[in-house]
CSV table of N, CA and C in Angstrom, one decimal:
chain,number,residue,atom,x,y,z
S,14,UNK,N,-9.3,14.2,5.6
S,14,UNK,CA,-10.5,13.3,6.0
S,14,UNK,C,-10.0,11.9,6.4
S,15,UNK,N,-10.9,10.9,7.2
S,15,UNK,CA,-10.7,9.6,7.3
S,15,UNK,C,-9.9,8.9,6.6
S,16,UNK,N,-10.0,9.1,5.1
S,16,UNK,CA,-9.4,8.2,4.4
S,16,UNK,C,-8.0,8.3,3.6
S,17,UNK,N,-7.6,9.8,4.5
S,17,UNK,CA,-6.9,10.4,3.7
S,17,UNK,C,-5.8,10.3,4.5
S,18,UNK,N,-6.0,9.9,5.8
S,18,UNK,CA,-5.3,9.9,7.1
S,18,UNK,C,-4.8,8.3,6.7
S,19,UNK,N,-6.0,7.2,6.8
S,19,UNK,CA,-5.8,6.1,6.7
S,19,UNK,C,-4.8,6.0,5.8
S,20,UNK,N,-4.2,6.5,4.7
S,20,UNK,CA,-4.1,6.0,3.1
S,20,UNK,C,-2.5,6.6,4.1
S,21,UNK,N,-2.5,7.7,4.3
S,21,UNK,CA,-1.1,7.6,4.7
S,21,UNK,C,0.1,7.0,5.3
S,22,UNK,N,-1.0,6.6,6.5
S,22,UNK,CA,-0.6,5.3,7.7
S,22,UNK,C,-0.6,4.0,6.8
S,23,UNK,N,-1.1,3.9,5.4
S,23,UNK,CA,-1.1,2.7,4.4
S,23,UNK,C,-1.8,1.4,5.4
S,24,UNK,N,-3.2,2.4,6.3
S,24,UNK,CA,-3.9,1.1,6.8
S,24,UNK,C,-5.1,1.1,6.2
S,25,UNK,N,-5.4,1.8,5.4
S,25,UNK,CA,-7.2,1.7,5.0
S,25,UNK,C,-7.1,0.4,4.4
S,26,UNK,N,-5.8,-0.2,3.6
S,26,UNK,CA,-6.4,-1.9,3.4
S,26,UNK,C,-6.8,-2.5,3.9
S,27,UNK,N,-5.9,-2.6,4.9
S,27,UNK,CA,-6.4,-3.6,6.2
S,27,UNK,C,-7.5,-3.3,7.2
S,28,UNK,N,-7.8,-1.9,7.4
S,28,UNK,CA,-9.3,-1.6,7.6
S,28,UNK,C,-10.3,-2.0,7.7
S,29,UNK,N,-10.3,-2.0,5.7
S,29,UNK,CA,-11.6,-1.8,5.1
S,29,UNK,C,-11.8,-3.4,5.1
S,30,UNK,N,-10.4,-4.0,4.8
S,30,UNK,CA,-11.1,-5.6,4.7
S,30,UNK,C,-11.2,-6.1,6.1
S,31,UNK,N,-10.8,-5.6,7.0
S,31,UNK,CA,-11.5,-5.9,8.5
S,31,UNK,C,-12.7,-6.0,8.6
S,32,UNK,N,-12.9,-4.6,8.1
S,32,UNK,CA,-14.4,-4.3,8.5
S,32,UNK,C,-15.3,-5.0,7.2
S,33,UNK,N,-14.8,-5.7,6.3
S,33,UNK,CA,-15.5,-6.4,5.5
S,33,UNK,C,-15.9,-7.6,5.8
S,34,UNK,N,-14.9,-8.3,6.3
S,34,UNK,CA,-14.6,-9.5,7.3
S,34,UNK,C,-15.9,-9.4,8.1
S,35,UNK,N,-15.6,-8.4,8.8
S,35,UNK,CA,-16.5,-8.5,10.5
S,35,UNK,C,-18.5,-8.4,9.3
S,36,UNK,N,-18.2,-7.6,8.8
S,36,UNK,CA,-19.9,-7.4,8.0
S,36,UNK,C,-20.1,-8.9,7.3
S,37,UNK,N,-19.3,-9.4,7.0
S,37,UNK,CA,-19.6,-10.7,5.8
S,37,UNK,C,-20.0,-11.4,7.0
S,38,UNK,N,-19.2,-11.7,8.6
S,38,UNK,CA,-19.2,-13.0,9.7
S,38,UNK,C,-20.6,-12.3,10.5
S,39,UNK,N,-20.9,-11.3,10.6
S,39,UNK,CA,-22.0,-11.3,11.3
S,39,UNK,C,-23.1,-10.2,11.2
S,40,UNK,N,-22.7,-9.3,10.1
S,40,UNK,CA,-24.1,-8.8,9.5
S,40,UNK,C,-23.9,-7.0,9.9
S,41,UNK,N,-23.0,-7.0,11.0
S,41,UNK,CA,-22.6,-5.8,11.8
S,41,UNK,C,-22.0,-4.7,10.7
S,42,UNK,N,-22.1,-3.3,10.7
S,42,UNK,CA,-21.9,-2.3,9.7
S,42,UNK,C,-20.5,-1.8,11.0
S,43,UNK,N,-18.7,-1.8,10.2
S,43,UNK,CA,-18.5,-1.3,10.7
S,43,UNK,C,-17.8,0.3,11.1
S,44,UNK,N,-17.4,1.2,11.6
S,44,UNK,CA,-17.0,2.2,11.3
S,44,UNK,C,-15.4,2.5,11.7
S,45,UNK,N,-14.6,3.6,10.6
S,45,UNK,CA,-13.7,3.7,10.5
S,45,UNK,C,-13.4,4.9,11.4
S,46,UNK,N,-12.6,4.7,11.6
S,46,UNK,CA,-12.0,6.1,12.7
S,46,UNK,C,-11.0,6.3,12.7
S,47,UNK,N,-10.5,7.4,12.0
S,47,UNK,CA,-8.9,7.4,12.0
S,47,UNK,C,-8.3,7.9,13.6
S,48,UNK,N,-7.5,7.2,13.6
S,48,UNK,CA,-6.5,7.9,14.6
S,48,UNK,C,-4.9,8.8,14.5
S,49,UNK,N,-4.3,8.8,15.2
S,49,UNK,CA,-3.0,9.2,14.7
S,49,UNK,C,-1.8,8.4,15.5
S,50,UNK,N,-0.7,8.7,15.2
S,50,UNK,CA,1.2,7.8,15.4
S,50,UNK,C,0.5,6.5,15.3
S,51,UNK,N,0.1,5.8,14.4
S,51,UNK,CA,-0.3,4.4,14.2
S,51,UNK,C,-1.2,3.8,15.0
S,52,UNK,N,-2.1,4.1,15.7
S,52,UNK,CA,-2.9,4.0,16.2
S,52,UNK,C,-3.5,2.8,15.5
S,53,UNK,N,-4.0,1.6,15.4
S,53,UNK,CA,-5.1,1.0,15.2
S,53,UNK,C,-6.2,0.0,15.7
S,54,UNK,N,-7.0,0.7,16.6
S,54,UNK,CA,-7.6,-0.1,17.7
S,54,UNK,C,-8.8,-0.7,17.0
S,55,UNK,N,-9.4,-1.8,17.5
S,55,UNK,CA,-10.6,-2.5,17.2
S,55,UNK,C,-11.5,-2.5,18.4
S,56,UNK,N,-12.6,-1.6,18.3
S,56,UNK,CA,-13.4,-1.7,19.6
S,56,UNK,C,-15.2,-2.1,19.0
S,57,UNK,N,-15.8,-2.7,20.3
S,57,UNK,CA,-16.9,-3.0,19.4
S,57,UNK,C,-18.2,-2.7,21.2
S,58,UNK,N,-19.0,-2.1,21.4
S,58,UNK,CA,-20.0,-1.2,21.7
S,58,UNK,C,-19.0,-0.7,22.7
S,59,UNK,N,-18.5,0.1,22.4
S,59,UNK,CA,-17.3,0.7,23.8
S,59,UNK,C,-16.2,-0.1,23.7
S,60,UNK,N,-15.9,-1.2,24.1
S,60,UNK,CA,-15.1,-2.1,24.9
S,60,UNK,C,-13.7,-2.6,23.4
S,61,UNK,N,-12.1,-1.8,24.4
S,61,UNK,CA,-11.7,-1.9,23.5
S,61,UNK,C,-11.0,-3.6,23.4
S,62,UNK,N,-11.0,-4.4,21.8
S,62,UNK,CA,-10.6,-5.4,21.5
S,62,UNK,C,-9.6,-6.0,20.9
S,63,UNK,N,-9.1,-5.3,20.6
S,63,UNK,CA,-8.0,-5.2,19.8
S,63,UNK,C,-6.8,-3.7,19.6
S,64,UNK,N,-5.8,-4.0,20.1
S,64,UNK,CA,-4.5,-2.8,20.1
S,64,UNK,C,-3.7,-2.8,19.3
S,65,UNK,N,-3.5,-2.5,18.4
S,65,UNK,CA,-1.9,-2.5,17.7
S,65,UNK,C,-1.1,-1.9,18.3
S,66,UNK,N,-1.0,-0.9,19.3
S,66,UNK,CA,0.3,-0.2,19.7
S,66,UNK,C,0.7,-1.4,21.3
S,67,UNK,N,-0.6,-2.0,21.7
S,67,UNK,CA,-0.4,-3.0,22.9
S,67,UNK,C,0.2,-4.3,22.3
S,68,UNK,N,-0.3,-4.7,21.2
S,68,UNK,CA,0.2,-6.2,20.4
S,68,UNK,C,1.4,-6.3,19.5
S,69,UNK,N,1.8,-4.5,19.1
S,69,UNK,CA,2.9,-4.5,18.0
S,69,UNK,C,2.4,-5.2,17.1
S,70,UNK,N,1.2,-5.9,16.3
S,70,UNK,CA,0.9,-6.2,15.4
S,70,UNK,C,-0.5,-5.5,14.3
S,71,UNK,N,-0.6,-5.8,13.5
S,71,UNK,CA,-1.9,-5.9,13.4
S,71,UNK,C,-2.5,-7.0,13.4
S,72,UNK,N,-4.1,-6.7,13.6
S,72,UNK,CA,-4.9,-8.4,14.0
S,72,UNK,C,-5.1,-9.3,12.8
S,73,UNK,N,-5.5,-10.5,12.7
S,73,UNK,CA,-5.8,-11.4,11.7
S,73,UNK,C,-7.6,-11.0,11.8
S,74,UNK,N,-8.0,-10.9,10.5
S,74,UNK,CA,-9.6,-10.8,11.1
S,74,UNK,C,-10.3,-12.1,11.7
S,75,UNK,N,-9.7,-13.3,11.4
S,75,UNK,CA,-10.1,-14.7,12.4
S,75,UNK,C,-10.1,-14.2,13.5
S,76,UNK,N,-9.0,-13.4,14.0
S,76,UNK,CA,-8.7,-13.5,15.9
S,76,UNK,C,-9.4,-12.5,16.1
S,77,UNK,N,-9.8,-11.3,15.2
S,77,UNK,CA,-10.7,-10.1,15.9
S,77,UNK,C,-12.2,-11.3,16.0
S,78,UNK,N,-12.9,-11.9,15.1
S,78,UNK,CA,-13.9,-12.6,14.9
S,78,UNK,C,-13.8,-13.3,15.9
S,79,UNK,N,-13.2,-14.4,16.5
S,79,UNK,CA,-13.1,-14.6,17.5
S,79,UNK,C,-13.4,-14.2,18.9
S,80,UNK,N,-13.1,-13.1,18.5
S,80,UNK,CA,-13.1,-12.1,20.3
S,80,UNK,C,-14.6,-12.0,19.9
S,81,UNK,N,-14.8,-11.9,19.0
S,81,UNK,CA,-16.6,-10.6,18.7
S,81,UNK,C,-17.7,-11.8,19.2
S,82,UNK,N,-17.1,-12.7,19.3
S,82,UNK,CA,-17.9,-14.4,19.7
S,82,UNK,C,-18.6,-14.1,20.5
């Protein structure tokens, strides 16, 4: 399942407190999607915002917050 994928890739931390981040700044419910080979994108109605495999990082939830402006 989702979280079982996430737990492997040891991103559901960073995820879940993304997505806690993004719900506390603007009210928005967000959803988890696992992907696979590290995948961790941040997209919000379609439009993707965030890449980890494009940035080689992961995001700060300030700079995702930012973009969601």
């Amino acid at each position: 399942d989702r979280d079982q994928i996430l737990q492997q890739l040891n991103y559901l931390p960073q995820a879940t407190s993304l997505a806690a981040s993004i719900h506390a700044a603007t009210g928005d419910d967000c959803e988890l999607v696992a992907g696979d080979r590290g995948v961790f994108d941040v997209s919000c109605d379609g439009a993707l915002v965030f890449s980890k495999h494009a940035e080689g990082r992961f995001p700060s939830a300030e700079e995702i917050l930012k973009k969601l402006r």
